[in-house]
mmCIF file of C-alpha atoms and ligand atoms in Angstrom:
data_model
loop_
_atom_site.group_PDB
_atom_site.id
_atom_site.type_symbol
_atom_site.label_atom_id
_atom_site.label_comp_id
_atom_site.label_asym_id
_atom_site.label_seq_id
_atom_site.Cartn_x
_atom_site.Cartn_y
_atom_site.Cartn_z
ATOM 1 C CA MET U 1 99.855 318.774 225.538
ATOM 2 C CA LYS U 2 100.813 318.403 229.441
ATOM 3 C CA ILE U 3 102.191 315.822 231.612
ATOM 4 C CA VAL U 4 99.075 315.192 233.953
ATOM 5 C CA ASP U 5 100.602 312.573 236.053
ATOM 6 C CA ALA U 6 104.238 310.589 236.497
ATOM 7 C CA LYS U 7 104.507 307.406 238.462
ATOM 8 C CA VAL U 8 107.524 305.036 239.229
ATOM 9 C CA VAL U 9 106.754 301.183 238.839
ATOM 10 C CA VAL U 10 109.076 298.613 240.455
ATOM 11 C CA THR U 11 108.405 294.902 239.738
ATOM 12 C CA SER U 12 110.364 291.602 239.999
ATOM 13 C CA PRO U 13 108.828 289.209 237.439
ATOM 14 C CA GLY U 14 112.061 287.156 238.053
ATOM 15 C CA ARG U 15 114.629 290.365 238.423
ATOM 16 C CA ASN U 16 113.445 293.725 239.349
ATOM 17 C CA PHE U 17 112.999 295.880 237.218
ATOM 18 C CA VAL U 18 112.156 300.056 237.301
ATOM 19 C CA THR U 19 109.691 301.950 234.731
ATOM 20 C CA LEU U 20 108.677 305.274 234.680
ATOM 21 C CA LYS U 21 105.150 306.031 233.494
ATOM 22 C CA LEU U 22 104.185 309.246 232.135
ATOM 23 C CA THR U 23 100.532 310.395 231.279
ATOM 24 C CA THR U 24 99.268 313.443 229.495
ATOM 25 C CA ASP U 25 95.971 315.217 229.611
ATOM 26 C CA GLU U 26 95.415 313.570 225.853
ATOM 27 C CA GLY U 27 95.357 310.345 227.231
ATOM 28 C CA LEU U 28 98.728 309.288 225.912
ATOM 29 C CA THR U 29 101.206 307.570 227.942
ATOM 30 C CA GLY U 30 105.090 307.105 227.781
ATOM 31 C CA LEU U 31 107.849 304.588 229.300
ATOM 32 C CA GLY U 32 111.019 304.733 230.107
ATOM 33 C CA ASP U 33 113.254 302.169 232.146
ATOM 34 C CA ALA U 34 115.195 303.192 235.257
ATOM 35 C CA THR U 35 116.983 300.008 235.884
ATOM 36 C CA LEU U 36 120.322 300.032 237.774
ATOM 37 C CA ASN U 37 120.910 296.220 238.478
ATOM 38 C CA GLY U 38 121.750 295.558 242.393
ATOM 39 C CA ARG U 39 120.817 299.551 243.140
ATOM 40 C CA GLU U 40 117.556 299.973 242.204
ATOM 41 C CA LEU U 41 115.785 301.664 244.835
ATOM 42 C CA ALA U 42 117.961 304.394 244.950
ATOM 43 C CA VAL U 43 116.770 305.262 241.059
ATOM 44 C CA VAL U 44 113.387 305.037 242.350
ATOM 45 C CA SER U 45 113.852 307.441 245.182
ATOM 46 C CA TYR U 46 115.487 309.707 242.445
ATOM 47 C CA LEU U 47 112.328 309.724 240.642
ATOM 48 C CA ALA U 48 109.875 309.722 242.826
ATOM 49 C CA ASP U 49 111.486 312.151 245.524
ATOM 50 C CA HIS U 50 113.316 314.718 243.025
ATOM 51 C CA VAL U 51 112.063 314.219 239.514
ATOM 52 C CA VAL U 52 108.511 313.282 239.170
ATOM 53 C CA PRO U 53 107.151 316.556 241.235
ATOM 54 C CA LEU U 54 108.904 318.599 238.223
ATOM 55 C CA LEU U 55 107.243 317.061 235.536
ATOM 56 C CA THR U 56 103.399 317.376 235.857
ATOM 57 C CA GLY U 57 102.656 320.617 233.759
ATOM 58 C CA LEU U 58 105.707 320.102 231.249
ATOM 59 C CA ASP U 59 104.681 319.820 227.207
ATOM 60 C CA PRO U 60 105.985 316.240 226.528
ATOM 61 C CA HIS U 61 107.270 317.802 223.172
ATOM 62 C CA ARG U 62 110.311 319.587 225.251
ATOM 63 C CA VAL U 63 112.669 316.328 225.137
ATOM 64 C CA GLU U 64 115.731 318.195 224.997
ATOM 65 C CA ASP U 65 114.820 321.098 227.181
ATOM 66 C CA THR U 66 113.653 318.942 229.684
ATOM 67 C CA TRP U 67 116.979 316.709 229.348
ATOM 68 C CA GLN U 68 119.018 319.815 229.815
ATOM 69 C CA SER U 69 116.915 321.060 232.998
ATOM 70 C CA LEU U 70 117.456 317.618 234.685
ATOM 71 C CA TYR U 71 120.886 317.232 233.991
ATOM 72 C CA ARG U 72 122.503 320.756 234.526
ATOM 73 C CA GLY U 73 119.362 321.581 236.701
ATOM 74 C CA ALA U 74 120.306 319.304 239.483
ATOM 75 C CA TYR U 75 124.160 320.976 239.680
ATOM 76 C CA TRP U 76 125.136 317.185 240.923
ATOM 77 C CA ARG U 77 125.624 315.982 237.291
ATOM 78 C CA ARG U 78 126.742 312.232 236.086
ATOM 79 C CA GLY U 79 126.736 309.199 237.557
ATOM 80 C CA PRO U 80 124.859 305.977 237.002
ATOM 81 C CA VAL U 81 121.724 306.897 239.547
ATOM 82 C CA THR U 82 121.091 310.247 238.052
ATOM 83 C CA MET U 83 121.426 309.039 234.190
ATOM 84 C CA ALA U 84 119.172 306.347 234.566
ATOM 85 C CA ALA U 85 116.880 308.391 236.077
ATOM 86 C CA ILE U 86 116.950 311.372 233.350
ATOM 87 C CA ALA U 87 117.207 308.582 230.647
ATOM 88 C CA ALA U 88 113.587 307.231 232.001
ATOM 89 C CA VAL U 89 112.377 310.649 231.220
ATOM 90 C CA ASP U 90 114.026 311.166 228.115
ATOM 91 C CA VAL U 91 112.481 307.778 226.260
ATOM 92 C CA ALA U 92 109.170 308.301 228.148
ATOM 93 C CA LEU U 93 109.191 311.553 226.358
ATOM 94 C CA TRP U 94 110.296 310.291 222.912
ATOM 95 C CA ASP U 95 107.635 307.347 223.883
ATOM 96 C CA ILE U 96 104.946 310.078 223.848
ATOM 97 C CA LYS U 97 106.004 312.527 220.939
ATOM 98 C CA ALA U 98 106.564 309.180 218.797
ATOM 99 C CA LYS U 99 102.532 308.119 219.356
ATOM 100 C CA ALA U 100 101.302 311.932 219.157
ATOM 101 C CA ALA U 101 102.947 311.435 215.522
ATOM 102 C CA GLY U 102 101.770 307.812 214.982
ATOM 103 C CA LEU U 103 104.332 306.721 213.994
ATOM 104 C CA PRO U 104 107.238 304.423 215.444
ATOM 105 C CA LEU U 105 110.178 305.742 217.397
ATOM 106 C CA TYR U 106 112.867 304.791 214.568
ATOM 107 C CA GLN U 107 111.115 307.107 212.288
ATOM 108 C CA LEU U 108 111.712 310.216 213.928
ATOM 109 C CA LEU U 109 115.595 309.424 214.298
ATOM 110 C CA GLY U 110 115.428 309.516 210.677
ATOM 111 C CA GLY U 111 114.317 306.506 209.555
ATOM 112 C CA ALA U 112 115.385 302.871 209.103
ATOM 113 C CA SER U 113 119.370 302.640 207.990
ATOM 114 C CA ARG U 114 118.836 298.779 207.472
ATOM 115 C CA GLU U 115 116.164 296.133 207.087
ATOM 116 C CA ARG U 116 117.143 294.081 210.965
ATOM 117 C CA ILE U 117 119.376 293.979 213.644
ATOM 118 C CA GLY U 118 122.200 291.340 214.042
ATOM 119 C CA THR U 119 122.456 290.326 217.636
ATOM 120 C CA TYR U 120 125.096 288.220 220.069
ATOM 121 C CA GLY U 121 124.079 286.053 222.482
ATOM 122 C CA HIS U 122 126.126 284.428 225.587
ATOM 123 C CA ALA U 123 127.703 281.176 225.439
ATOM 124 C CA ASN U 124 128.789 279.929 228.677
ATOM 125 C CA GLY U 125 130.232 276.885 230.383
ATOM 126 C CA ARG U 126 131.809 275.345 233.269
ATOM 127 C CA ASP U 127 134.332 274.077 231.239
ATOM 128 C CA ILE U 128 135.269 273.867 227.070
ATOM 129 C CA PRO U 129 132.939 270.906 226.347
ATOM 130 C CA GLU U 130 130.133 272.699 228.091
ATOM 131 C CA LEU U 131 130.974 275.485 226.483
ATOM 132 C CA LEU U 132 130.962 274.311 223.097
ATOM 133 C CA ASP U 133 127.461 272.472 223.741
ATOM 134 C CA SER U 134 126.163 276.310 224.820
ATOM 135 C CA VAL U 135 127.570 277.715 221.369
ATOM 136 C CA ARG U 136 125.808 275.179 219.686
ATOM 137 C CA ALA U 137 122.800 276.159 221.503
ATOM 138 C CA ARG U 138 122.956 280.086 220.213
ATOM 139 C CA LEU U 139 123.298 278.711 216.764
ATOM 140 C CA ALA U 140 120.277 276.655 217.080
ATOM 141 C CA GLU U 141 118.542 279.653 218.089
ATOM 142 C CA GLY U 142 119.781 281.771 215.052
ATOM 143 C CA TYR U 143 122.302 284.009 216.616
ATOM 144 C CA PRO U 144 124.834 285.342 214.173
ATOM 145 C CA ALA U 145 127.272 286.145 216.714
ATOM 146 C CA VAL U 146 128.634 284.498 219.978
ATOM 147 C CA ARG U 147 130.094 286.242 223.181
ATOM 148 C CA ILE U 148 131.935 283.080 224.877
ATOM 149 C CA GLN U 149 133.009 282.333 228.403
ATOM 150 C CA SER U 150 134.185 279.766 230.116
ATOM 151 C CA GLY U 151 135.504 278.652 233.599
ATOM 152 C CA ILE U 152 138.904 278.482 234.174
ATOM 153 C CA PRO U 153 140.824 275.413 235.763
ATOM 154 C CA GLY U 154 141.078 275.857 239.480
ATOM 155 C CA LEU U 155 138.365 278.419 240.119
ATOM 156 C CA LYS U 156 134.610 277.697 240.926
ATOM 157 C CA ALA U 157 133.034 280.583 239.115
ATOM 158 C CA VAL U 158 132.439 280.864 235.566
ATOM 159 C CA TYR U 159 133.284 284.621 236.040
ATOM 160 C CA GLY U 160 131.301 287.526 234.921
ATOM 161 C CA VAL U 161 128.130 285.555 234.053
ATOM 162 C CA SER U 162 124.682 284.404 235.806
ATOM 163 C CA ASP U 163 124.406 281.215 236.887
ATOM 164 C CA THR U 164 121.994 279.347 234.517
ATOM 165 C CA ASP U 165 119.201 276.515 234.607
ATOM 166 C CA GLU U 166 119.158 274.091 232.561
ATOM 167 C CA SER U 167 116.864 275.986 230.003
ATOM 168 C CA GLY U 168 119.639 278.378 229.709
ATOM 169 C CA ALA U 169 117.643 281.193 232.081
ATOM 170 C CA PRO U 170 119.688 283.248 234.444
ATOM 171 C CA VAL U 171 119.485 282.557 237.711
ATOM 172 C CA LEU U 172 119.563 285.394 240.593
ATOM 173 C CA HIS U 173 120.630 285.309 243.608
ATOM 174 C CA GLN U 174 117.709 286.822 245.491
ATOM 175 C CA GLN U 175 119.377 287.593 249.169
ATOM 176 C CA ALA U 176 120.227 289.986 252.004
ATOM 177 C CA ARG U 177 124.144 289.970 251.083
ATOM 178 C CA PRO U 178 125.999 289.590 247.346
ATOM 179 C CA LEU U 179 127.659 285.678 246.518
ATOM 180 C CA VAL U 180 131.291 285.868 246.589
ATOM 181 C CA GLU U 181 133.140 284.342 243.549
ATOM 182 C CA ASP U 182 137.050 283.588 243.407
ATOM 183 C CA TRP U 183 139.255 284.691 240.599
ATOM 184 C CA ASP U 184 142.867 284.555 239.281
ATOM 185 C CA THR U 185 144.294 286.631 236.814
ATOM 186 C CA ALA U 186 146.985 284.640 235.610
ATOM 187 C CA ALA U 187 145.164 281.446 235.532
ATOM 188 C CA TYR U 188 142.649 283.205 233.245
ATOM 189 C CA LEU U 189 145.258 284.911 231.148
ATOM 190 C CA ARG U 190 146.779 280.759 230.176
ATOM 191 C CA HIS U 191 143.145 280.041 229.739
ATOM 192 C CA VAL U 192 141.377 281.968 227.441
ATOM 193 C CA PRO U 193 143.719 281.622 224.384
ATOM 194 C CA ALA U 194 142.705 277.822 224.561
ATOM 195 C CA VAL U 195 138.976 278.351 224.813
ATOM 196 C CA PHE U 196 139.192 280.189 221.646
ATOM 197 C CA GLU U 197 141.388 277.949 219.773
ATOM 198 C CA ALA U 198 138.704 274.857 221.018
ATOM 199 C CA VAL U 199 135.674 277.027 219.731
ATOM 200 C CA ARG U 200 137.837 278.105 216.250
ATOM 201 C CA ALA U 201 138.249 274.410 215.724
ATOM 202 C CA GLU U 202 134.834 273.501 216.308
ATOM 203 C CA PHE U 203 133.027 275.896 214.441
ATOM 204 C CA GLY U 204 135.342 277.233 212.012
ATOM 205 C CA PRO U 205 136.725 280.656 210.861
ATOM 206 C CA GLU U 206 133.851 282.613 210.229
ATOM 207 C CA LEU U 207 131.530 282.769 213.256
ATOM 208 C CA PRO U 208 132.291 285.851 214.862
ATOM 209 C CA LEU U 209 133.205 285.648 218.537
ATOM 210 C CA LEU U 210 133.408 288.088 221.295
ATOM 211 C CA HIS U 211 135.004 287.632 224.917
ATOM 212 C CA ASP U 212 134.150 289.921 227.901
ATOM 213 C CA SER U 213 137.103 290.463 230.439
ATOM 214 C CA HIS U 214 135.144 292.457 232.630
ATOM 215 C CA HIS U 215 137.364 294.966 233.782
ATOM 216 C CA ARG U 216 139.688 292.575 235.377
ATOM 217 C CA LEU U 217 143.154 293.030 233.762
ATOM 218 C CA THR U 218 145.835 295.937 233.971
ATOM 219 C CA PRO U 219 147.027 297.679 230.700
ATOM 220 C CA VAL U 220 150.125 295.348 230.364
ATOM 221 C CA GLN U 221 148.090 292.336 230.941
ATOM 222 C CA ALA U 222 145.266 293.527 228.670
ATOM 223 C CA ALA U 223 147.588 294.050 225.994
ATOM 224 C CA ARG U 224 149.252 290.403 226.400
ATOM 225 C CA LEU U 225 145.790 288.978 226.101
ATOM 226 C CA GLY U 226 144.941 291.188 222.604
ATOM 227 C CA LYS U 227 148.116 289.775 221.456
ATOM 228 C CA ASP U 228 147.468 286.218 222.116
ATOM 229 C CA LEU U 229 143.848 286.359 220.702
ATOM 230 C CA GLU U 230 145.363 287.973 217.306
ATOM 231 C CA PRO U 231 145.440 284.159 215.704
ATOM 232 C CA PHE U 232 141.632 283.546 216.343
ATOM 233 C CA ARG U 233 140.788 286.950 214.862
ATOM 234 C CA PRO U 234 138.129 287.876 217.644
ATOM 235 C CA PHE U 235 134.953 290.023 216.763
ATOM 236 C CA TRP U 236 136.235 292.142 220.102
ATOM 237 C CA LEU U 237 137.735 292.412 223.549
ATOM 238 C CA GLU U 238 135.299 293.860 225.849
ATOM 239 C CA ASP U 239 136.159 295.911 228.948
ATOM 240 C CA CYS U 240 139.408 294.957 229.183
ATOM 241 C CA THR U 241 140.839 297.306 231.732
ATOM 242 C CA PRO U 242 138.491 299.316 234.258
ATOM 243 C CA ALA U 243 138.358 302.111 231.522
ATOM 244 C CA GLU U 244 137.463 305.075 233.724
ATOM 245 C CA ASN U 245 141.123 305.562 233.368
ATOM 246 C CA GLN U 246 141.069 306.380 229.817
ATOM 247 C CA GLU U 247 144.897 306.264 229.609
ATOM 248 C CA ALA U 248 144.820 302.546 230.174
ATOM 249 C CA LEU U 249 143.627 301.780 226.506
ATOM 250 C CA ARG U 250 146.715 303.490 225.227
ATOM 251 C CA LEU U 251 149.023 301.082 225.920
ATOM 252 C CA VAL U 252 146.585 298.297 224.750
ATOM 253 C CA ARG U 253 146.012 299.792 221.452
ATOM 254 C CA ARG U 254 149.675 299.947 220.854
ATOM 255 C CA SER U 255 150.281 296.407 221.186
ATOM 256 C CA THR U 256 147.517 294.731 219.671
ATOM 257 C CA THR U 257 144.820 294.718 216.531
ATOM 258 C CA THR U 258 142.202 292.945 218.664
ATOM 259 C CA PRO U 259 139.240 295.176 218.453
ATOM 260 C CA LEU U 260 138.507 296.692 221.757
ATOM 261 C CA ALA U 261 134.701 297.398 223.043
ATOM 262 C CA VAL U 262 134.285 299.405 226.163
ATOM 263 C CA GLY U 263 131.533 301.378 227.964
ATOM 264 C CA GLU U 264 128.671 299.499 229.546
ATOM 265 C CA VAL U 265 128.795 301.066 233.055
ATOM 266 C CA PHE U 266 129.575 304.636 231.343
ATOM 267 C CA ASN U 267 127.151 307.378 232.006
ATOM 268 C CA THR U 268 128.242 310.386 229.401
ATOM 269 C CA VAL U 269 130.485 311.624 226.558
ATOM 270 C CA TYR U 270 132.586 312.324 228.784
ATOM 271 C CA ASP U 271 133.579 308.913 229.784
ATOM 272 C CA TYR U 272 134.686 308.293 226.158
ATOM 273 C CA GLN U 273 136.131 311.406 225.316
ATOM 274 C CA ALA U 274 139.932 310.302 224.950
ATOM 275 C CA LEU U 275 138.715 307.075 223.950
ATOM 276 C CA ILE U 276 136.943 308.430 220.939
ATOM 277 C CA THR U 277 139.165 311.021 219.735
ATOM 278 C CA GLU U 278 142.161 308.952 220.109
ATOM 279 C CA GLN U 279 140.685 306.167 218.320
ATOM 280 C CA LEU U 280 141.252 303.871 221.231
ATOM 281 C CA ILE U 281 138.571 301.667 221.062
ATOM 282 C CA ASP U 282 136.074 300.289 217.933
ATOM 283 C CA TYR U 283 132.663 300.051 219.808
ATOM 284 C CA VAL U 284 130.435 302.031 221.983
ATOM 285 C CA ARG U 285 128.758 300.109 224.700
ATOM 286 C CA SER U 286 126.232 302.120 226.439
ATOM 287 C CA ALA U 287 123.077 301.134 227.088
ATOM 288 C CA VAL U 288 120.210 303.987 226.636
ATOM 289 C CA THR U 289 119.166 302.795 230.288
ATOM 290 C CA HIS U 290 122.520 304.044 231.853
ATOM 291 C CA PHE U 291 123.224 306.895 229.711
ATOM 292 C CA GLY U 292 120.978 309.344 230.179
ATOM 293 C CA GLY U 293 118.408 308.237 227.278
ATOM 294 C CA VAL U 294 117.870 308.308 223.643
ATOM 295 C CA THR U 295 119.205 312.005 223.294
ATOM 296 C CA PRO U 296 122.309 311.719 224.265
ATOM 297 C CA LEU U 297 123.270 307.889 223.168
ATOM 298 C CA ARG U 298 122.265 309.400 219.739
ATOM 299 C CA LYS U 299 124.826 312.093 219.964
ATOM 300 C CA LEU U 300 127.452 309.908 221.128
ATOM 301 C CA PHE U 301 127.068 307.539 218.177
ATOM 302 C CA ASP U 302 127.149 310.577 215.897
ATOM 303 C CA PHE U 303 130.083 311.409 217.717
ATOM 304 C CA ALA U 304 132.146 307.831 217.373
ATOM 305 C CA ALA U 305 130.729 307.881 213.712
ATOM 306 C CA GLN U 306 133.447 310.622 212.892
ATOM 307 C CA TYR U 307 136.072 308.299 214.030
ATOM 308 C CA GLN U 308 134.837 305.051 211.946
ATOM 309 C CA ILE U 309 133.759 303.862 215.641
ATOM 310 C CA LYS U 310 130.449 301.950 215.692
ATOM 311 C CA SER U 311 127.678 301.349 217.951
ATOM 312 C CA ALA U 312 126.963 298.127 220.510
ATOM 313 C CA ILE U 313 124.519 298.720 222.753
ATOM 314 C CA HIS U 314 124.685 296.741 225.996
ATOM 315 C CA GLY U 315 121.619 294.256 226.509
ATOM 316 C CA PRO U 316 121.787 292.028 229.137
ATOM 317 C CA GLU U 317 118.715 290.482 230.927
ATOM 318 C CA ASP U 318 118.692 293.529 233.592
ATOM 319 C CA ILE U 319 117.744 296.031 230.788
ATOM 320 C CA SER U 320 113.941 295.822 230.761
ATOM 321 C CA PRO U 321 111.963 295.724 227.474
ATOM 322 C CA VAL U 322 111.295 299.183 227.917
ATOM 323 C CA GLY U 323 115.378 300.341 227.476
ATOM 324 C CA MET U 324 115.616 296.805 225.076
ATOM 325 C CA ALA U 325 112.771 298.644 222.641
ATOM 326 C CA ALA U 326 114.614 302.293 223.182
ATOM 327 C CA ALA U 327 117.657 300.330 222.113
ATOM 328 C CA VAL U 328 116.535 298.483 218.879
ATOM 329 C CA HIS U 329 114.883 301.785 217.557
ATOM 330 C CA LEU U 330 117.910 303.415 217.740
ATOM 331 C CA ASP U 331 120.029 300.377 216.601
ATOM 332 C CA LEU U 332 117.781 300.782 213.351
ATOM 333 C CA ALA U 333 118.176 304.505 212.749
ATOM 334 C CA VAL U 334 121.645 305.150 213.320
ATOM 335 C CA HIS U 335 124.055 304.907 210.393
ATOM 336 C CA ASN U 336 127.266 303.429 212.534
ATOM 337 C CA PHE U 337 125.338 300.441 213.940
ATOM 338 C CA GLY U 338 127.950 297.332 214.672
ATOM 339 C CA ILE U 339 125.947 294.826 217.061
ATOM 340 C CA GLN U 340 123.311 294.775 219.586
ATOM 341 C CA GLU U 341 123.787 292.349 222.637
ATOM 342 C CA PHE U 342 120.578 290.503 223.160
ATOM 343 C CA SER U 343 119.492 287.775 225.896
ATOM 344 C CA GLY U 344 115.832 288.055 225.428
ATOM 345 C CA HIS U 345 113.628 288.001 228.571
ATOM 346 C CA THR U 346 111.710 285.429 230.625
ATOM 347 C CA PRO U 347 108.300 284.690 229.522
ATOM 348 C CA LEU U 348 106.595 286.451 232.309
ATOM 349 C CA THR U 349 109.012 289.718 232.014
ATOM 350 C CA ASP U 350 107.611 289.664 228.100
ATOM 351 C CA GLU U 351 104.087 289.274 229.658
ATOM 352 C CA VAL U 352 104.807 292.300 231.905
ATOM 353 C CA PHE U 353 106.166 294.367 229.417
ATOM 354 C CA ARG U 354 104.058 293.265 226.315
ATOM 355 C CA HIS U 355 106.406 294.622 223.199
ATOM 356 C CA ALA U 356 106.623 295.153 219.723
ATOM 357 C CA TYR U 357 109.830 294.099 218.460
ATOM 358 C CA THR U 358 110.588 290.794 217.337
ATOM 359 C CA PHE U 359 113.586 288.510 217.408
ATOM 360 C CA THR U 360 113.889 286.352 214.592
ATOM 361 C CA ASP U 361 116.514 284.274 213.169
ATOM 362 C CA GLY U 362 118.945 285.998 215.335
ATOM 363 C CA HIS U 363 117.964 289.646 214.232
ATOM 364 C CA LEU U 364 115.640 292.039 215.658
ATOM 365 C CA HIS U 365 113.488 294.507 214.355
ATOM 366 C CA PRO U 366 111.217 297.346 216.589
ATOM 367 C CA GLY U 367 108.167 296.905 214.887
ATOM 368 C CA GLU U 368 105.496 299.459 213.576
ATOM 369 C CA ALA U 369 103.661 300.219 216.616
ATOM 370 C CA PRO U 370 103.329 303.900 217.295
ATOM 371 C CA GLY U 371 105.861 305.120 220.165
ATOM 372 C CA ILE U 372 108.714 302.547 221.688
ATOM 373 C CA GLY U 373 105.925 299.760 221.068
ATOM 374 C CA VAL U 374 105.886 298.706 225.046
ATOM 375 C CA GLU U 375 102.872 298.102 227.406
ATOM 376 C CA LEU U 376 103.482 297.700 230.619
ATOM 377 C CA ASP U 377 100.773 295.528 232.429
ATOM 378 C CA GLU U 378 100.600 297.353 235.562
ATOM 379 C CA GLU U 379 98.562 294.674 237.512
ATOM 380 C CA LEU U 380 100.313 292.012 236.516
ATOM 381 C CA ALA U 381 103.778 294.295 237.602
ATOM 382 C CA ALA U 382 102.291 294.684 240.983
ATOM 383 C CA ALA U 383 101.413 290.947 241.469
ATOM 384 C CA HIS U 384 105.961 290.412 241.368
ATOM 385 C CA PRO U 385 107.130 292.789 244.012
ATOM 386 C CA TYR U 386 110.442 294.161 244.421
ATOM 387 C CA ALA U 387 112.754 291.442 245.638
ATOM 388 C CA PRO U 388 116.626 292.290 247.343
ATOM 389 C CA ALA U 389 118.999 291.201 244.906
ATOM 390 C CA TYR U 390 122.984 291.821 244.941
ATOM 391 C CA LEU U 391 125.565 291.321 241.903
ATOM 392 C CA PRO U 392 128.388 288.964 243.132
ATOM 393 C CA VAL U 393 131.506 290.238 244.576
ATOM 394 C CA ASN U 394 134.653 288.635 243.414
ATOM 395 C CA ARG U 395 137.925 287.950 245.487
ATOM 396 C CA LEU U 396 141.462 286.519 244.690
ATOM 397 C CA HIS U 397 142.398 283.241 246.457
ATOM 398 C CA ASP U 398 144.145 285.585 249.320
ATOM 399 C CA GLY U 399 140.968 287.077 249.900
ATOM 400 C CA THR U 400 141.543 290.662 248.227
ATOM 401 C CA VAL U 401 138.454 292.321 246.664
ATOM 402 C CA HIS U 402 138.925 292.210 242.806
ATOM 403 C CA ASP U 403 136.658 293.722 240.211
ATOM 404 C CA TRP U 404 133.593 291.756 239.187
HETATM 405 MG MG1 MG G 1 129.844 293.194 229.750
#
């Protein structure tokens, strides 16, 4: 079997998605997600200008060799643009291999290790009463665990979350320049324990509660927050510091028993090396899409398993249904599965990317369709062309730029 066609499809059914589609001489097709939120066209160029010309004529069964040649052969290794491009090729090849075998991808990864995949949803509120309503809505949708984020008195933005419409769907800011949000770390650190206290008081001790600090704290601030949240038994504290400084997590870890989750902006195992071998974290959070695909993420999970660290694949709305499908197959197969983030997509997005995976009673299953189980409607995709959009930027009261 040979690859005879490779093309990059950009579509914006409400937000931008970049998809690689490979076709073989036997008529099999494979899809891979290459969406890098806010920097989409850089990956389009990387793929179209530098990778697509290398793919024609390749045997699609050679997944590992193709991955290694794209990673090592470029000389310029790592980084989100490179690894999103490699991820798209890797997932498209796995898709073809599994279709050729007539099996859903998870069967090629060792088969199911569980019946279904537990998820967590996002609950957001401008204040605590609005957050409590949002938690109630997620529980009504069946989510077994909830990430709680609340606005902070004195700040306009509900940090780190998209604006939502009445139905809870994210509202995108498709504009030529990023939205500017505000931030005050001291006010945040005062408020978050009260948020947990209110949610625990309303929903009891059993509901798993997660919280995301969006890389905004110093190590000593993160340690303080971890200690303050201990009485409320969080499921995890996510991205408490900018963890490309891996040493920062040593101080946090020594100071608190609050579980730590890290890695949605990481691209390779080297970003995790100290965090895993020193057991400084409890969950690895990389997405298939931004980590180079199923091939390296499976290796990361196996590495993490030796240290009792679990998987928690990043799953916001900007991971396309193609990237989500690949994640769900991995989730079903790996032994050290922890939890899967899942927000779902708009009905139009689910029409452009028809998928076999299902979300029932707060749990995902990849389905039994051969491959990853996603079909791209190219006509509908073309009817919704790329629209420039940025993630917000974040500034302190005095105007200083802070992490978003
Ligand atoms: Mg996050």
